[in-house]
């Protein structure tokens, strides 16, 4: 009987440890959800940077090979061909120039989880609590059984005494 109470307490303590570690530990479901969120943000950032890279490489190749693009950039810088004149407006209106960014800065956040030692302490605490409760139940059962035996002895003594008195 004592062994079964001990095994039940160990089982419950181990179950609590495993469940807390499974859901809230460093490799648990909560930490995994946080990592998935970060992965999605990083993937989005990488997609934006790839888009900017594609636009820049397209502009680069056009600057290398397309004479019209080279001429338009030269005109923006103030160069003209023979027979052309430049008209500049001084009211601050600029032509549509695309400004490229290098992407956005993303800093990974630290993952939140319950440390391993806290999971172990929780499991041990539940084990000791269950052990104390089971010992109390065991002692209570033992005392009730002992009281029942005493009551049975008293009842059998009373019955024996009644039978003796009837016989005499």
Coordinates of C-alpha atoms in Angstrom, one line a residue, residues 37-47 106 108:
X37 CA 6.7 34.5 -35.4
X38 CA 10.3 35.7 -35.7
X39 CA 10.9 33.5 -38.7
X40 CA 7.9 35.0 -40.4
X41 CA 9.1 38.5 -39.7
X42 CA 12.6 37.6 -41.0
X43 CA 11.1 36.0 -44.1
X44 CA 9.1 39.2 -44.8
X45 CA 12.2 41.3 -44.4
X46 CA 14.2 39.1 -46.7
X47 CA 11.4 39.3 -49.3
X106 CA 15.2 43.8 -37.7
X108 CA 15.5 39.3 -33.0

